[in-house]
Amino acid sequence: MSTSTLSSSTALQDRFGRAIRYLRLSVTDRCDLRCNYCLPKGFDDYEEPKNWLNFDEMTRLVGIFAKAGVSRVRLTGGEPLLRRNLPELAARLAALPGVEDLSLSTNATQLGKHAVALKAAGVKRINVSLDSLDKGCINTITGRDSFDAIMAGIMAGKAAGFAPIKLNMVAMRGVNEHEIQRMVAFCLENGFILRLIEAMPMGDTGRNAQYMDLNPIREQLVSQFDLIPEVAELGGGPARYWQTQDGSGRVGFITPISQHFCATCNRVRLSVDGTLYMCLGQEEKFEFAPLLRGGATDEEILAALQHAIELKPEKHEFKEQPGKIIRFMSQTGG
């Protein structure tokens, strides 16, 4: 049954009155880097490709999400650009009625090869993981000689016309905290938006990251760069933004530990095998692959989606139970 036969419905709403409008869609759990807060060295417990959702299944399911009021879709991984023919999927998703904003999270190592095709396919914005501007530090964090490829990818994205480009920096005590001011200056100079992120205790690697409370950092940056609170919402995600006095530059802060944003959480995550995770810091999930491959109608899948959203918990418990989540970020979908 075509998704077009579904009647339009109001936005998905969980038990706590939060409208779910944002889907993070993982197209692979594989990555070409081994960031030391994300994947351990030697990790190879990846999902079997036979269990991956194919492009038809992803398009059908995202179409049902869109009919239910989800308007923002972000392609994630792992590293999404490792999924073959990703621009083809992007074009199909961008054309779906109701999808107003299609974006991509990437480590940028492959972006130089795909930036133009992704922009033409309908991807509007990109977020790039960049934890340092020091080549040695980046190569240590990522476990690869990756710095040059990442920087080339970022500049290829800029040349292709992606705007805004957000650079995500996980702030880690004793690792890259001394580079935060330099990173802000680099982003302001190049027209990028920096987003500083507190490390989350996802799996052993996340728990071993050198967590930093970003609130004191924000106070320092506000003073140093004369920043003021940003009123406009940028991208529908969890960051709280501050801007320069003339509005030309912005810095975002994502603080899941020190100042969580659960009360306004509007997103869910779909892993590459069709498992929908309702929260990064909880175990509630729902598997859609059996429905997609078992002959379920779109109406039945929509009903299952509405049930799944009701499982969404009120909040994570990263502070209360930091050892609770044993899966890695790449397994959930970034």
Tab-separated table of C-alpha atoms in Angstrom:
chain	number	residue	atom	x	y	z
A	1	MET	CA	0.000	0.000	0.000
A	2	SER	CA	1.341	3.402	-0.906
A	3	THR	CA	1.998	5.890	1.884
A	4	SER	CA	-0.075	8.351	-0.127
A	5	THR	CA	-3.217	6.485	0.909
A	6	LEU	CA	-2.644	7.386	4.527
A	7	SER	CA	-4.713	10.267	5.789
A	8	SER	CA	-2.787	13.196	7.193
A	9	SER	CA	-2.595	13.142	10.966
A	10	THR	CA	-1.514	15.436	13.736
A	11	ALA	CA	2.064	15.316	14.899
A	12	LEU	CA	3.139	12.293	16.873
A	13	GLN	CA	2.901	13.065	20.557
A	14	ASP	CA	4.321	11.123	23.463
A	15	ARG	CA	2.843	10.607	26.936
A	16	PHE	CA	4.441	13.818	28.142
A	17	GLY	CA	2.937	16.074	25.492
A	18	ARG	CA	6.084	16.384	23.365
A	19	ALA	CA	5.489	16.523	19.611
A	20	ILE	CA	7.930	14.279	17.733
A	21	ARG	CA	8.992	16.072	14.557
A	22	TYR	CA	12.613	15.001	14.123
A	23	LEU	CA	13.930	11.630	12.913
A	24	ARG	CA	17.606	10.714	12.937
A	25	LEU	CA	18.012	7.943	10.378
A	26	SER	CA	21.127	5.771	10.562
A	27	VAL	CA	22.062	4.354	7.169
A	28	THR	CA	25.000	2.295	8.488
A	29	ASP	CA	26.601	1.455	11.816
A	30	ARG	CA	30.050	1.284	10.218
A	31	CYS	CA	32.629	4.042	10.469
A	32	ASP	CA	36.067	4.587	8.964
A	33	LEU	CA	37.328	6.251	12.158
A	34	ARG	CA	37.683	4.976	15.721
A	35	CYS	CA	37.036	8.044	17.852
A	36	ASN	CA	38.093	7.051	21.331
A	37	TYR	CA	34.864	8.253	22.961
A	38	CYS	CA	32.702	6.357	20.458
A	39	LEU	CA	34.166	3.031	19.281
A	40	PRO	CA	36.865	0.938	20.959
A	41	LYS	CA	39.916	-0.230	19.061
A	42	GLY	CA	39.310	-3.534	17.336
A	43	PHE	CA	35.522	-3.258	17.461
A	44	ASP	CA	33.901	-5.309	14.705
A	45	ASP	CA	30.487	-6.245	16.097
A	46	TYR	CA	28.640	-4.577	13.248
A	47	GLU	CA	25.151	-5.360	12.007
A	48	GLU	CA	25.078	-7.859	9.144
A	49	PRO	CA	24.287	-6.099	5.826
A	50	LYS	CA	21.413	-8.535	5.231
A	51	ASN	CA	19.688	-6.926	8.226
A	52	TRP	CA	20.110	-3.368	6.977
A	53	LEU	CA	16.995	-1.625	5.761
A	54	ASN	CA	17.247	-1.108	2.025
A	55	PHE	CA	16.453	2.202	0.359
A	56	ASP	CA	12.878	1.172	-0.498
A	57	GLU	CA	12.206	0.242	3.124
A	58	MET	CA	13.778	3.436	4.444
A	59	THR	CA	11.834	5.580	2.010
A	60	ARG	CA	8.561	3.880	2.850
A	61	LEU	CA	9.102	4.178	6.602
A	62	VAL	CA	10.245	7.809	6.468
A	63	GLY	CA	7.190	8.557	4.335
A	64	ILE	CA	4.988	7.196	7.114
A	65	PHE	CA	6.878	9.265	9.683
A	66	ALA	CA	6.340	12.336	7.518
A	67	LYS	CA	2.613	11.621	7.216
A	68	ALA	CA	2.538	11.511	11.018
A	69	GLY	CA	4.062	14.977	11.299
A	70	VAL	CA	7.825	14.401	11.273
A	71	SER	CA	9.291	17.167	9.111
A	72	ARG	CA	13.009	16.998	9.879
A	73	VAL	CA	15.182	14.048	8.852
A	74	ARG	CA	18.908	13.719	9.492
A	75	LEU	CA	21.050	11.044	7.842
A	76	THR	CA	23.492	9.590	10.366
A	77	GLY	CA	25.644	6.550	11.117
A	78	GLY	CA	28.276	5.345	11.916
A	79	GLU	CA	29.596	7.319	9.007
A	80	PRO	CA	26.678	7.691	6.570
A	81	LEU	CA	28.900	8.378	3.559
A	82	LEU	CA	30.119	4.780	3.745
A	83	ARG	CA	26.650	3.678	2.584
A	84	ARG	CA	26.858	3.167	-1.152
A	85	ASN	CA	24.711	5.454	-3.356
A	86	LEU	CA	23.664	7.668	-0.448
A	87	PRO	CA	22.775	10.626	-2.735
A	88	GLU	CA	20.128	8.391	-4.330
A	89	LEU	CA	18.479	7.809	-0.953
A	90	ALA	CA	18.788	11.501	-0.097
A	91	ALA	CA	16.955	12.475	-3.281
A	92	ARG	CA	14.145	10.039	-2.531
A	93	LEU	CA	13.723	11.285	1.027
A	94	ALA	CA	13.921	14.957	0.068
A	95	ALA	CA	11.060	14.417	-2.392
A	96	LEU	CA	8.704	12.942	0.213
A	97	PRO	CA	5.690	15.115	1.071
A	98	GLY	CA	6.120	16.544	4.547
A	99	VAL	CA	9.926	16.321	4.692
A	100	GLU	CA	10.882	19.968	4.974
A	101	ASP	CA	14.479	19.664	6.119
A	102	LEU	CA	16.974	16.936	5.163
A	103	SER	CA	20.407	17.147	6.770
A	104	LEU	CA	23.509	15.014	7.256
A	105	SER	CA	25.930	14.267	10.084
A	106	THR	CA	29.377	13.174	8.909
A	107	ASN	CA	33.020	12.962	9.902
A	108	ALA	CA	33.766	14.543	6.474
A	109	THR	CA	36.508	12.095	5.464
A	110	GLN	CA	34.445	11.127	2.388
A	111	LEU	CA	32.651	14.444	1.933
A	112	GLY	CA	35.000	15.754	-0.745
A	113	LYS	CA	33.789	12.998	-3.085
A	114	HIS	CA	30.092	13.410	-2.404
A	115	ALA	CA	29.372	17.027	-1.411
A	116	VAL	CA	28.126	18.225	-4.804
A	117	ALA	CA	25.914	15.174	-5.369
A	118	LEU	CA	24.410	15.404	-1.883
A	119	LYS	CA	23.626	19.095	-2.311
A	120	ALA	CA	21.956	18.383	-5.653
A	121	ALA	CA	19.967	15.547	-4.059
A	122	GLY	CA	18.354	17.878	-1.545
A	123	VAL	CA	20.522	17.731	1.578
A	124	LYS	CA	20.351	21.250	2.978
A	125	ARG	CA	22.692	21.262	5.957
A	126	ILE	CA	25.631	19.279	7.299
A	127	ASN	CA	27.099	18.738	10.738
A	128	VAL	CA	30.740	17.659	10.902
A	129	SER	CA	32.542	16.090	13.848
A	130	LEU	CA	35.749	18.034	14.474
A	131	ASP	CA	37.215	17.840	17.975
A	132	SER	CA	40.470	19.681	17.358
A	133	LEU	CA	42.398	21.839	14.906
A	134	ASP	CA	45.641	20.089	15.809
A	135	LYS	CA	46.540	17.304	13.387
A	136	GLY	CA	48.225	15.159	16.001
A	137	CYS	CA	45.300	15.507	18.402
A	138	ILE	CA	42.733	14.643	15.730
A	139	ASN	CA	44.693	11.616	14.599
A	140	THR	CA	44.955	10.423	18.215
A	141	ILE	CA	41.231	10.919	18.889
A	142	THR	CA	40.103	9.282	15.647
A	143	GLY	CA	42.691	6.502	15.624
A	144	ARG	CA	43.493	7.319	11.988
A	145	ASP	CA	45.601	9.731	9.947
A	146	SER	CA	42.401	11.625	9.179
A	147	PHE	CA	42.982	15.345	9.697
A	148	ASP	CA	43.754	16.334	6.116
A	149	ALA	CA	40.776	14.408	4.697
A	150	ILE	CA	38.426	15.925	7.275
A	151	MET	CA	39.526	19.489	6.581
A	152	ALA	CA	39.333	18.946	2.816
A	153	GLY	CA	35.824	17.548	3.234
A	154	ILE	CA	34.676	20.525	5.284
A	155	MET	CA	35.926	22.956	2.681
A	156	ALA	CA	34.334	20.884	-0.098
A	157	GLY	CA	31.042	21.163	1.753
A	158	LYS	CA	31.443	24.922	1.983
A	159	ALA	CA	32.270	25.137	-1.726
A	160	ALA	CA	29.204	23.036	-2.563
A	161	GLY	CA	26.991	25.620	-0.865
A	162	PHE	CA	25.879	23.876	2.320
A	163	ALA	CA	24.720	26.419	4.874
A	164	PRO	CA	24.972	26.436	7.712
A	165	ILE	CA	27.848	24.046	8.328
A	166	LYS	CA	27.994	23.119	11.988
A	167	LEU	CA	31.166	21.725	13.522
A	168	ASN	CA	30.575	19.438	16.503
A	169	MET	CA	33.336	19.427	19.115
A	170	VAL	CA	33.144	17.022	22.052
A	171	ALA	CA	34.874	18.897	24.857
A	172	MET	CA	37.185	16.629	26.860
A	173	ARG	CA	39.193	17.621	29.878
A	174	GLY	CA	42.918	17.272	29.331
A	175	VAL	CA	42.405	16.395	25.664
A	176	ASN	CA	41.151	19.402	23.719
A	177	GLU	CA	39.838	21.889	26.284
A	178	HIS	CA	42.767	24.215	25.534
A	179	GLU	CA	41.599	24.467	21.909
A	180	ILE	CA	38.058	25.676	22.477
A	181	GLN	CA	38.797	29.389	22.042
A	182	ARG	CA	40.836	28.637	18.906
A	183	MET	CA	37.970	26.590	17.504
A	184	VAL	CA	35.491	29.412	18.141
A	185	ALA	CA	37.754	31.862	16.324
A	186	PHE	CA	38.199	29.443	13.403
A	187	CYS	CA	34.442	29.007	13.016
A	188	LEU	CA	33.702	32.725	13.241
A	189	GLU	CA	36.351	33.400	10.598
A	190	ASN	CA	35.008	30.765	8.177
A	191	GLY	CA	31.277	31.255	8.702
A	192	PHE	CA	30.786	27.912	10.481
A	193	ILE	CA	28.706	27.330	13.589
A	194	LEU	CA	30.559	25.651	16.438
A	195	ARG	CA	28.624	23.316	18.711
A	196	LEU	CA	30.338	22.246	21.926
A	197	ILE	CA	29.097	18.920	23.273
A	198	GLU	CA	29.432	17.250	26.656
A	199	ALA	CA	30.650	13.649	26.405
A	200	MET	CA	27.859	11.154	27.082
A	201	PRO	CA	28.332	7.807	28.885
A	202	MET	CA	27.390	5.619	25.914
A	203	GLY	CA	29.206	2.292	26.260
A	204	ASP	CA	32.600	1.905	27.925
A	205	THR	CA	34.217	4.375	25.520
A	206	GLY	CA	31.762	7.149	26.375
A	207	ARG	CA	32.117	6.535	30.087
A	208	ASN	CA	35.892	6.764	29.794
A	209	ALA	CA	35.806	10.127	27.989
A	210	GLN	CA	37.086	13.059	30.030
A	211	TYR	CA	33.747	14.748	30.737
A	212	MET	CA	33.624	18.535	31.042
A	213	ASP	CA	30.774	20.673	32.362
A	214	LEU	CA	30.201	23.226	29.592
A	215	ASN	CA	28.531	25.878	31.701
A	216	PRO	CA	31.798	27.478	32.914
A	217	ILE	CA	33.127	27.268	29.338
A	218	ARG	CA	30.062	29.089	28.062
A	219	GLU	CA	30.564	31.887	30.580
A	220	GLN	CA	34.169	32.298	29.448
A	221	LEU	CA	33.247	32.381	25.754
A	222	VAL	CA	30.371	34.811	26.300
A	223	SER	CA	32.811	37.203	27.924
A	224	GLN	CA	35.704	36.681	25.507
A	225	PHE	CA	33.691	36.890	22.276
A	226	ASP	CA	30.950	39.244	23.546
A	227	LEU	CA	28.154	36.750	22.822
A	228	ILE	CA	24.454	37.229	23.467
A	229	PRO	CA	21.668	34.606	23.653
A	230	GLU	CA	20.279	33.529	20.274
A	231	VAL	CA	16.486	33.596	20.131
A	232	ALA	CA	15.944	31.883	16.772
A	233	GLU	CA	15.786	28.097	16.670
A	234	LEU	CA	18.471	26.527	14.484
A	235	GLY	CA	17.766	23.062	13.114
A	236	GLY	CA	15.381	21.630	15.667
A	237	GLY	CA	18.081	19.943	17.737
A	238	PRO	CA	19.172	20.157	21.381
A	239	ALA	CA	21.734	22.980	21.172
A	240	ARG	CA	21.279	26.289	22.941
A	241	TYR	CA	22.880	29.033	20.854
A	242	TRP	CA	24.690	32.277	21.563
A	243	GLN	CA	25.590	34.760	18.840
A	244	THR	CA	27.974	37.601	18.199
A	245	GLN	CA	26.659	41.123	18.664
A	246	ASP	CA	26.282	41.642	14.913
A	247	GLY	CA	24.609	38.255	14.420
A	248	SER	CA	27.287	37.014	12.040
A	249	GLY	CA	28.533	34.134	14.197
A	250	ARG	CA	27.052	31.552	16.559
A	251	VAL	CA	28.189	29.051	19.156
A	252	GLY	CA	25.935	26.257	20.389
A	253	PHE	CA	26.118	24.255	23.602
A	254	ILE	CA	24.762	20.719	23.942
A	255	THR	CA	24.668	19.821	27.639
A	256	PRO	CA	22.990	16.428	28.172
A	257	ILE	CA	24.679	15.982	31.552
A	258	SER	CA	24.954	19.377	33.248
A	259	GLN	CA	21.741	20.907	31.903
A	260	HIS	CA	19.649	18.322	30.096
A	261	PHE	CA	17.001	19.220	27.520
A	262	CYS	CA	14.680	16.241	27.925
A	263	ALA	CA	11.571	18.338	28.551
A	264	THR	CA	11.657	19.595	24.959
A	265	CYS	CA	13.033	16.483	23.244
A	266	ASN	CA	11.373	16.197	19.835
A	267	ARG	CA	13.384	13.355	18.258
A	268	VAL	CA	13.765	9.631	17.893
A	269	ARG	CA	16.497	7.532	16.262
A	270	LEU	CA	16.102	4.760	13.702
A	271	SER	CA	19.053	2.370	13.465
A	272	VAL	CA	20.146	0.763	10.217
A	273	ASP	CA	18.339	-2.483	11.077
A	274	GLY	CA	15.008	-0.716	11.584
A	275	THR	CA	15.087	-0.465	15.375
A	276	LEU	CA	13.587	2.773	16.656
A	277	TYR	CA	15.238	4.076	19.819
A	278	MET	CA	13.166	6.537	21.789
A	279	CYS	CA	16.039	7.922	23.894
A	280	LEU	CA	19.845	7.797	23.800
A	281	GLY	CA	19.977	7.167	27.529
A	282	GLN	CA	17.233	4.557	27.893
A	283	GLU	CA	16.472	1.107	26.488
A	284	GLU	CA	12.968	1.628	25.080
A	285	LYS	CA	12.887	0.559	21.448
A	286	PHE	CA	10.640	-0.854	18.731
A	287	GLU	CA	11.627	-3.012	15.753
A	288	PHE	CA	10.077	-2.076	12.408
A	289	ALA	CA	11.895	-4.532	10.138
A	290	PRO	CA	9.485	-7.412	10.910
A	291	LEU	CA	6.563	-5.208	9.877
A	292	LEU	CA	8.264	-3.882	6.759
A	293	ARG	CA	9.211	-7.389	5.652
A	294	GLY	CA	6.127	-9.175	6.897
A	295	GLY	CA	3.463	-7.635	4.679
A	296	ALA	CA	2.151	-4.996	7.090
A	297	THR	CA	0.085	-2.217	5.567
A	298	ASP	CA	1.053	1.420	5.976
A	299	GLU	CA	-1.854	1.862	8.395
A	300	GLU	CA	-0.528	-0.990	10.540
A	301	ILE	CA	2.957	0.499	10.521
A	302	LEU	CA	1.546	3.896	11.455
A	303	ALA	CA	-0.335	2.345	14.373
A	304	ALA	CA	2.884	0.630	15.473
A	305	LEU	CA	4.710	3.965	15.224
A	306	GLN	CA	2.142	5.660	17.404
A	307	HIS	CA	2.503	2.845	19.951
A	308	ALA	CA	6.295	3.130	19.812
A	309	ILE	CA	6.214	6.856	20.535
A	310	GLU	CA	4.193	6.155	23.658
A	311	LEU	CA	7.199	4.210	24.952
A	312	LYS	CA	9.385	7.319	24.896
A	313	PRO	CA	10.633	7.929	28.454
A	314	GLU	CA	10.435	11.244	30.223
A	315	LYS	CA	14.211	11.678	30.459
A	316	HIS	CA	17.579	9.974	30.301
A	317	GLU	CA	19.536	9.036	33.413
A	318	PHE	CA	23.107	9.731	32.355
A	319	LYS	CA	23.898	11.329	35.721
A	320	GLU	CA	21.926	8.926	37.876
A	321	GLN	CA	22.934	5.722	36.068
A	322	PRO	CA	26.017	6.410	33.912
A	323	GLY	CA	26.648	2.688	33.419
A	324	LYS	CA	23.163	1.860	32.183
A	325	ILE	CA	23.659	2.045	28.403
A	326	ILE	CA	26.152	-0.510	27.107
A	327	ARG	CA	25.536	0.022	23.379
A	328	PHE	CA	27.816	2.407	21.530
A	329	MET	CA	26.625	5.597	19.842
A	330	SER	CA	27.221	4.184	16.357
A	331	GLN	CA	24.883	1.286	17.124
A	332	THR	CA	22.075	3.650	18.060
A	333	GLY	CA	22.523	6.169	15.271
A	334	GLY	CA	24.356	9.390	16.134
